mmCIF file of C-alpha atoms and ligand atoms in Angstrom:
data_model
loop_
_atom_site.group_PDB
_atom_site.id
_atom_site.type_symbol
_atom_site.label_atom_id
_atom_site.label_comp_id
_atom_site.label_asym_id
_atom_site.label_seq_id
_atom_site.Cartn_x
_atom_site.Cartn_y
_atom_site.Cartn_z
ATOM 1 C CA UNK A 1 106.649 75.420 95.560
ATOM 2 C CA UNK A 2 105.053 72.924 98.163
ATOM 3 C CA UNK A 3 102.649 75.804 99.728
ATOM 4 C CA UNK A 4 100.247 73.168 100.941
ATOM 5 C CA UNK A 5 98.084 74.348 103.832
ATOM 6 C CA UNK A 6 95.629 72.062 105.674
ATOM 7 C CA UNK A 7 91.993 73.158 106.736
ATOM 8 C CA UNK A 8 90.824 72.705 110.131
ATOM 9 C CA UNK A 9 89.811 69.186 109.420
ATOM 10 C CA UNK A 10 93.622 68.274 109.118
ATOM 11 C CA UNK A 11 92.687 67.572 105.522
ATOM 12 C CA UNK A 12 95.571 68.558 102.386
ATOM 13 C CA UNK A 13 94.542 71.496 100.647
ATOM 14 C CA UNK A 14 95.790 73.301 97.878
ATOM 15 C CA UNK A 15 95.789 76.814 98.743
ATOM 16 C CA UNK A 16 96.551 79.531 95.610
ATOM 17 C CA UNK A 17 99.234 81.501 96.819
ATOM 18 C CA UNK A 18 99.526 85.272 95.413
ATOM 19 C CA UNK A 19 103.345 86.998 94.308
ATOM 20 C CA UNK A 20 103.079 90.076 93.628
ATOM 21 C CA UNK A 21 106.980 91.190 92.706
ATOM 22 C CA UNK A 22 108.372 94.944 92.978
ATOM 23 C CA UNK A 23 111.113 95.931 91.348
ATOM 24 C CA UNK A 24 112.853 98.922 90.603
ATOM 25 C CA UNK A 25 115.817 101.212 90.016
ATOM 26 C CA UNK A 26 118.101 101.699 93.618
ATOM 27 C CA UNK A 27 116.570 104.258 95.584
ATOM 28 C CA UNK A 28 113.599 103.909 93.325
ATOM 29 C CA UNK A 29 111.194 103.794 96.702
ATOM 30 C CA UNK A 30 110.567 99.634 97.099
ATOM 31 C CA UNK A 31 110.971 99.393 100.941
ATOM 32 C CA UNK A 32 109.133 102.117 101.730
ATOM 33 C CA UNK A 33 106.304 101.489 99.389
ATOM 34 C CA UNK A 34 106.033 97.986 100.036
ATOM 35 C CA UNK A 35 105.660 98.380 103.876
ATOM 36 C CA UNK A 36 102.903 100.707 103.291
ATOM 37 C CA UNK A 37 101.058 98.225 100.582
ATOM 38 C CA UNK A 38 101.701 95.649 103.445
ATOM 39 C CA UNK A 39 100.018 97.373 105.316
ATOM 40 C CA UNK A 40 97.281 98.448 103.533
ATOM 41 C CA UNK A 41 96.310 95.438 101.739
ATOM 42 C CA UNK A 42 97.046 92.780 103.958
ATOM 43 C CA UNK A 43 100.248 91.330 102.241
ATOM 44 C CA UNK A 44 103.534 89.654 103.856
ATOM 45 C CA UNK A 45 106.373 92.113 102.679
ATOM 46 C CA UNK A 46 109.970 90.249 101.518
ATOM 47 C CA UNK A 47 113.089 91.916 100.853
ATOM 48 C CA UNK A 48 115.207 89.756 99.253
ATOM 49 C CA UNK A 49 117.885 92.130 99.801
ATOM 50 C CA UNK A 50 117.030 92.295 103.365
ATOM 51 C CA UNK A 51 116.799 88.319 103.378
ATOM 52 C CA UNK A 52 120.540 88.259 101.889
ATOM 53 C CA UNK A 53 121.356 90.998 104.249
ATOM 54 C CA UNK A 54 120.144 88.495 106.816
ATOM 55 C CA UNK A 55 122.224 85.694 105.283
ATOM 56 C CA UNK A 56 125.201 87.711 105.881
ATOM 57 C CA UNK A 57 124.617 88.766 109.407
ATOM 58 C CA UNK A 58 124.288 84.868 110.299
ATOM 59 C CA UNK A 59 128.576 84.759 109.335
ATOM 60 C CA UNK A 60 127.919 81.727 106.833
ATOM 61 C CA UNK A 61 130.341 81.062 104.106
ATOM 62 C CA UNK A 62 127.073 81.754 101.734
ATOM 63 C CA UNK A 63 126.932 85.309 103.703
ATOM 64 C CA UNK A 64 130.734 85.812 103.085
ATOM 65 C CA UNK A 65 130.162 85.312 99.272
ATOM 66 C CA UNK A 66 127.072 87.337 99.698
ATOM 67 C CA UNK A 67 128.735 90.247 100.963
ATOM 68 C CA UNK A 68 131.356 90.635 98.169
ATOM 69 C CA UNK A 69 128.926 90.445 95.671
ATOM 70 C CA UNK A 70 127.040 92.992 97.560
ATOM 71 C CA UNK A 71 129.741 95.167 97.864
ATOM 72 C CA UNK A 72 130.330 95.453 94.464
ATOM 73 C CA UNK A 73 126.804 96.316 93.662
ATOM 74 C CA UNK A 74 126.914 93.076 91.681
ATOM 75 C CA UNK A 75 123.695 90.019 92.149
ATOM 76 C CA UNK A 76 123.941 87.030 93.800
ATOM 77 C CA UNK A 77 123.485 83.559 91.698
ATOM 78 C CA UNK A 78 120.139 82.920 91.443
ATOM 79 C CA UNK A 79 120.356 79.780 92.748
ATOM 80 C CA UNK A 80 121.550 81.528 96.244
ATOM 81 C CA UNK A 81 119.260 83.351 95.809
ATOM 82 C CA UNK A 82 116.028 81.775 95.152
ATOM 83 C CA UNK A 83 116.466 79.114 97.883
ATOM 84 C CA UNK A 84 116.628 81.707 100.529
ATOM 85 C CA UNK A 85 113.657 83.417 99.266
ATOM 86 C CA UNK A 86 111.836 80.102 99.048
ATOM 87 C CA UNK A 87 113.030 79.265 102.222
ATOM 88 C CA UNK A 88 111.889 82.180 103.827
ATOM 89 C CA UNK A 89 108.609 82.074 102.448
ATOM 90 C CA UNK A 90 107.649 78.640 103.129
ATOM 91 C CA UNK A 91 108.261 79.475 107.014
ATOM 92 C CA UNK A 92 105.610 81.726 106.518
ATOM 93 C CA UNK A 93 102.302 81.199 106.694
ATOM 94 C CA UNK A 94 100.671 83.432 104.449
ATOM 95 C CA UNK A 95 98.456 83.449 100.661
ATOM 96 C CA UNK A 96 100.114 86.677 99.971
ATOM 97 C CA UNK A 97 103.685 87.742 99.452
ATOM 98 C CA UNK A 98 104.810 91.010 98.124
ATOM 99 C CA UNK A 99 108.155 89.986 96.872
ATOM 100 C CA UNK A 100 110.720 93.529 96.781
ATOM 101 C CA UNK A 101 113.640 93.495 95.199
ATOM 102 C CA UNK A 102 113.509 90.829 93.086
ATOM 103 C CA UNK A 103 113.908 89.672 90.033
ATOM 104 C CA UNK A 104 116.910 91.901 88.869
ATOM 105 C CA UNK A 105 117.383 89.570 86.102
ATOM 106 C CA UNK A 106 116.248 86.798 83.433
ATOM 107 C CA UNK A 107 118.536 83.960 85.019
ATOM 108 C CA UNK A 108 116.689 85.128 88.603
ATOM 109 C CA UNK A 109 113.094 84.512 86.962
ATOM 110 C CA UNK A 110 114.147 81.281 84.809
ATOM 111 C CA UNK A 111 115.585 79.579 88.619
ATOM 112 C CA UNK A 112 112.091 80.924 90.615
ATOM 113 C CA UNK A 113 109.879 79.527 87.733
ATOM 114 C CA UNK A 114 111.950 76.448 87.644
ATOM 115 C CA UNK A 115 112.023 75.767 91.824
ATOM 116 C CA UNK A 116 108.684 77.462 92.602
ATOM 117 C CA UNK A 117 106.238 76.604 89.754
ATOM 118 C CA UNK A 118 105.127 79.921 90.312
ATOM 119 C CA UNK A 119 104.394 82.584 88.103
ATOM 120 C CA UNK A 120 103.520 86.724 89.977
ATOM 121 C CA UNK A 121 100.182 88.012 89.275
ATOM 122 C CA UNK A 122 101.726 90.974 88.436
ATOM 123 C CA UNK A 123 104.928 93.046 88.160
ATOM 124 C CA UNK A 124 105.090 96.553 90.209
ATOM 125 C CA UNK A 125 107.526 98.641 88.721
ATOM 126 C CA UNK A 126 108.322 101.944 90.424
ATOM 127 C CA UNK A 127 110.061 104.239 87.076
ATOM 128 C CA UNK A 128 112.573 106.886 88.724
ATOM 129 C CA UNK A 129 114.523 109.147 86.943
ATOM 130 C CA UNK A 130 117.879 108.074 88.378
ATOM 131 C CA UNK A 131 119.217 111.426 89.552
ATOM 132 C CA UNK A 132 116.870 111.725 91.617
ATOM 133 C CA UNK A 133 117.699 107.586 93.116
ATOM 134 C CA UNK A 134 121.082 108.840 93.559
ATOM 135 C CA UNK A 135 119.943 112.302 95.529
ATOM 136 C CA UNK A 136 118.143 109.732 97.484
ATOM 137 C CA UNK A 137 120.663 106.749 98.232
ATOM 138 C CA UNK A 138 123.015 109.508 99.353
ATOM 139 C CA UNK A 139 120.699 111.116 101.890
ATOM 140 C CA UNK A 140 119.485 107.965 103.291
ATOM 141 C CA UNK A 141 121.623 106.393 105.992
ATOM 142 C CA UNK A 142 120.931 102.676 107.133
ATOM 143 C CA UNK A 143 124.278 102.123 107.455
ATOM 144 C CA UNK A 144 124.675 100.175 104.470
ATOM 145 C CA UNK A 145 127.866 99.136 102.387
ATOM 146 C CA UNK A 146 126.534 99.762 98.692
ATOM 147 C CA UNK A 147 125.005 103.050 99.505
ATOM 148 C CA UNK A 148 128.377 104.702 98.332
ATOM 149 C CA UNK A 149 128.912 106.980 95.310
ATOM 150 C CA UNK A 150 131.066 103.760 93.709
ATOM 151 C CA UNK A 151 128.657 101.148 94.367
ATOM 152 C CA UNK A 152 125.555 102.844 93.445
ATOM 153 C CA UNK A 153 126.385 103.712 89.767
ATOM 154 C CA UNK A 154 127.612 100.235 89.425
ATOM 155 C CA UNK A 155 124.121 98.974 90.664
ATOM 156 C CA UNK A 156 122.529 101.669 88.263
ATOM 157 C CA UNK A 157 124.558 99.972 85.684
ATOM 158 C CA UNK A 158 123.550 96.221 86.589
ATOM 159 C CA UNK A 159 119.560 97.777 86.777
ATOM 160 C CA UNK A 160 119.788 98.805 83.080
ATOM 161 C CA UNK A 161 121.728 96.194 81.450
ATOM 162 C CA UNK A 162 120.103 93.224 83.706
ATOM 163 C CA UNK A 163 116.661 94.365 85.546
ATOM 164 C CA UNK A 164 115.378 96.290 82.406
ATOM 165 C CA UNK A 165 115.113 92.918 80.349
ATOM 166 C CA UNK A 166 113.583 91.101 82.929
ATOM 167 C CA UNK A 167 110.805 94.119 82.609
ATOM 168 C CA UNK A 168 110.337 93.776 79.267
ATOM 169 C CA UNK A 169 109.743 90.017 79.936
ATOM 170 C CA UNK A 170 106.726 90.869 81.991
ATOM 171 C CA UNK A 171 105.462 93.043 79.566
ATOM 172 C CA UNK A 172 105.248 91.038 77.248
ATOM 173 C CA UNK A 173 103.032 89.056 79.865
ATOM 174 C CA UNK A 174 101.539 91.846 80.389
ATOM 175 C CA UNK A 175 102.324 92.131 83.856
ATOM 176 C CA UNK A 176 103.746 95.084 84.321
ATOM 177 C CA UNK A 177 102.066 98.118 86.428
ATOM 178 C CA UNK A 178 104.228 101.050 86.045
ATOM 179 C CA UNK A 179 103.654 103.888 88.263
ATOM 180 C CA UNK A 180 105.973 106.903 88.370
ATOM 181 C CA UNK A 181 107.864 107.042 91.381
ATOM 182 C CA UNK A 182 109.797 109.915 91.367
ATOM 183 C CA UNK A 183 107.662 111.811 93.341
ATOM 184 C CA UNK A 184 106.654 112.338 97.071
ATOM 185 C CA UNK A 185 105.899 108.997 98.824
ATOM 186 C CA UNK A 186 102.379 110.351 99.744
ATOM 187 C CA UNK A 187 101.895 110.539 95.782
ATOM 188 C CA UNK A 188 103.665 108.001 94.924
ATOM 189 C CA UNK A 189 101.037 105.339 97.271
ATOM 190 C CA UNK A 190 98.783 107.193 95.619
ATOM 191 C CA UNK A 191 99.378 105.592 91.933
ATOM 192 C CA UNK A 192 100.221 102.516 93.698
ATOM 193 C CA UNK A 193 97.078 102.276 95.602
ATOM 194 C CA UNK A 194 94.599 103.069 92.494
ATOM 195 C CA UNK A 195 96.555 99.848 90.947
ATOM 196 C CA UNK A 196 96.119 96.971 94.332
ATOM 197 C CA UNK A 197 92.943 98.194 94.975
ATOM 198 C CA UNK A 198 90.989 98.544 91.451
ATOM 199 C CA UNK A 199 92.390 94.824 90.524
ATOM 200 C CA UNK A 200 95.258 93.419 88.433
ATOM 201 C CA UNK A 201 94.411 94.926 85.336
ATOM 202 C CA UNK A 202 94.744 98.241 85.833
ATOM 203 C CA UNK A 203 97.454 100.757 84.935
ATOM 204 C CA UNK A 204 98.877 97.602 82.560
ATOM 205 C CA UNK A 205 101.326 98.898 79.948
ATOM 206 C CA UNK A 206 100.678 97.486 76.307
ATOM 207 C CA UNK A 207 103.555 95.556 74.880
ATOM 208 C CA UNK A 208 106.139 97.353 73.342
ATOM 209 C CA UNK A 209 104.733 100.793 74.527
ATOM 210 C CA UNK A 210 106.843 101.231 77.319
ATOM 211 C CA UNK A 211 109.811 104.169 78.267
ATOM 212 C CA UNK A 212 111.055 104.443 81.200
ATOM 213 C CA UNK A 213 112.293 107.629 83.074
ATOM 214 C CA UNK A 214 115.658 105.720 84.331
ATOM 215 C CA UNK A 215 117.005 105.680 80.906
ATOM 216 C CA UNK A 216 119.139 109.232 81.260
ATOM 217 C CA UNK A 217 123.292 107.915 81.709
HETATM 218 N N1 UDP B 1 120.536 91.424 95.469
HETATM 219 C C1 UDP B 1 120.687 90.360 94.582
HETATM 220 N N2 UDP B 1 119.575 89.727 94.139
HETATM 221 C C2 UDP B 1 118.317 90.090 94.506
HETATM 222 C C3 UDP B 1 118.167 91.162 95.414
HETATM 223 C C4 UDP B 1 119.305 91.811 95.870
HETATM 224 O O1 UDP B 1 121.787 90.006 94.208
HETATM 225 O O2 UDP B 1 117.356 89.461 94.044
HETATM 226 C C5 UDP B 1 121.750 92.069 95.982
HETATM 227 C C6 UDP B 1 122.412 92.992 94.948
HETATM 228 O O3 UDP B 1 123.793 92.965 95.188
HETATM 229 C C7 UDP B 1 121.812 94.364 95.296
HETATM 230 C C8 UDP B 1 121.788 94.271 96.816
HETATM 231 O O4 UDP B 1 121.424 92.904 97.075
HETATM 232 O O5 UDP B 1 122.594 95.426 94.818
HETATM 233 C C9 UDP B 1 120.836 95.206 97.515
HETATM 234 O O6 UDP B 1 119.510 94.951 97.134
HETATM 235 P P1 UDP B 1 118.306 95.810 97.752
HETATM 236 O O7 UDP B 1 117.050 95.362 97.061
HETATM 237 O O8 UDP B 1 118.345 95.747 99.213
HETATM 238 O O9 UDP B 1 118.666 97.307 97.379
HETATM 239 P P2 UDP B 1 118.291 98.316 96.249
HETATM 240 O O10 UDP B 1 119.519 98.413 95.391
HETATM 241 O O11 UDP B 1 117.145 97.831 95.460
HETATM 242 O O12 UDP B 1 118.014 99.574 96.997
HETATM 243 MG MG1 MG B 2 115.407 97.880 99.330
#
């Protein structure tokens, strides 16, 4: 991605600009732990679901399409997808993007590679057990149209079969912090703070070694 910045001289410079991704079951705590690691450490917090969310509100034909998809509890191409995230993050001046929500699957990372050149310095992955995501999504209400019994276990189905690989990727990479987030969110930003704040390495899960809590349908 063209992140160029320039100095106060007016000069080009190449600044290094630092993804950290977040993904996770539904429900699995994202938003709410990614405003508070915003906040905390100084990153700009994207939801790529709220950015397609966005798309929709602006009554595009992309936000039509969007919406069905949605709806179903189905993902957008990535395609659709990556240009809005890259769009929204080149209006943005920042070196540090927490990136929520995304990517749910392999075709999602191939297309940001591909059109960003970019690669996350790490992968947060917040491990639920998945009754409790549903006991959540149900008690939550923003109003939204996939937070129904329906869609949910079809987006609990699309997590496993398409998000889970894309975690594996990573670990191979060894990029994947896994905290367990199926606790309070006071304890949760707990695990999650031990891991921003004592540098990338920690709480890194060796290759192959990884279960996660999610895996009970
Ligand atoms: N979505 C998508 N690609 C993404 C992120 C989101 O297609 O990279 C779509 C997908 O339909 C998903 C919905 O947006 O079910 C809601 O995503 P969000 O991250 O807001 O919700 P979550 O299910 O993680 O709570
Ligand atoms: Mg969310």
């Amino acid at each position: 991605m063209d992140l160029h910045k320039e100095d106060d001289r007016g000069s080009a410079k190449q600044k290094k600009v630092k993804i950290v991704f977040v993904i996770g079951g539904p429900g699995s705590g994202k938003g709410t732990q990614c405003k508070r690691i915003a906040q905390q450490f100084g990153y700009t917090h994207l939801s790529v679901g709220e950015i397609l969310r966005q798309e929709i509100s602006s009554g595009s034909e992309t936000g039509s399409m969007i919406q069905k998809i949605m709806k179903e509890g189905k993902l957008v191409p990535s395609d659709v997808t990556v240009r809005l995230l890259q769009q929204a993050m080149q209006g943005i001046n920042s070196d540090k993007f927490l990136i929520d929500g995304f990517p749910r699957n392999e075709e999602n990372v191939k297309a940001f590679e591909d059109l960003t050149k970019m690669e996350p310095e790490f992968v947060l992955y917040l491990d639920c057990p998945q009754d409790e995501m549903e006991k959540r999504l149900l008690s939550r209400n923003e109003g939204r149209e996939d937070d129904n019994v329906e869609t949910i276990r079809k987006r609990f189905k699309v997590f496993m079969e398409s998000t889970l690989p894309t975690i594996e990727y990573y670990e191979s990479k060894g990029k994947i912090r896994k905290v367990d987030a199926g606790k309070s969110v006071d304890e949760v930003f707990e695990s999650i703070k031990v891991i921003f704040s004592q540098g990338k390495d920690y709480n890194k899960v060796p290759p192959s070694r990884h279960k996660c809590k999610c895996l009970i349908l």
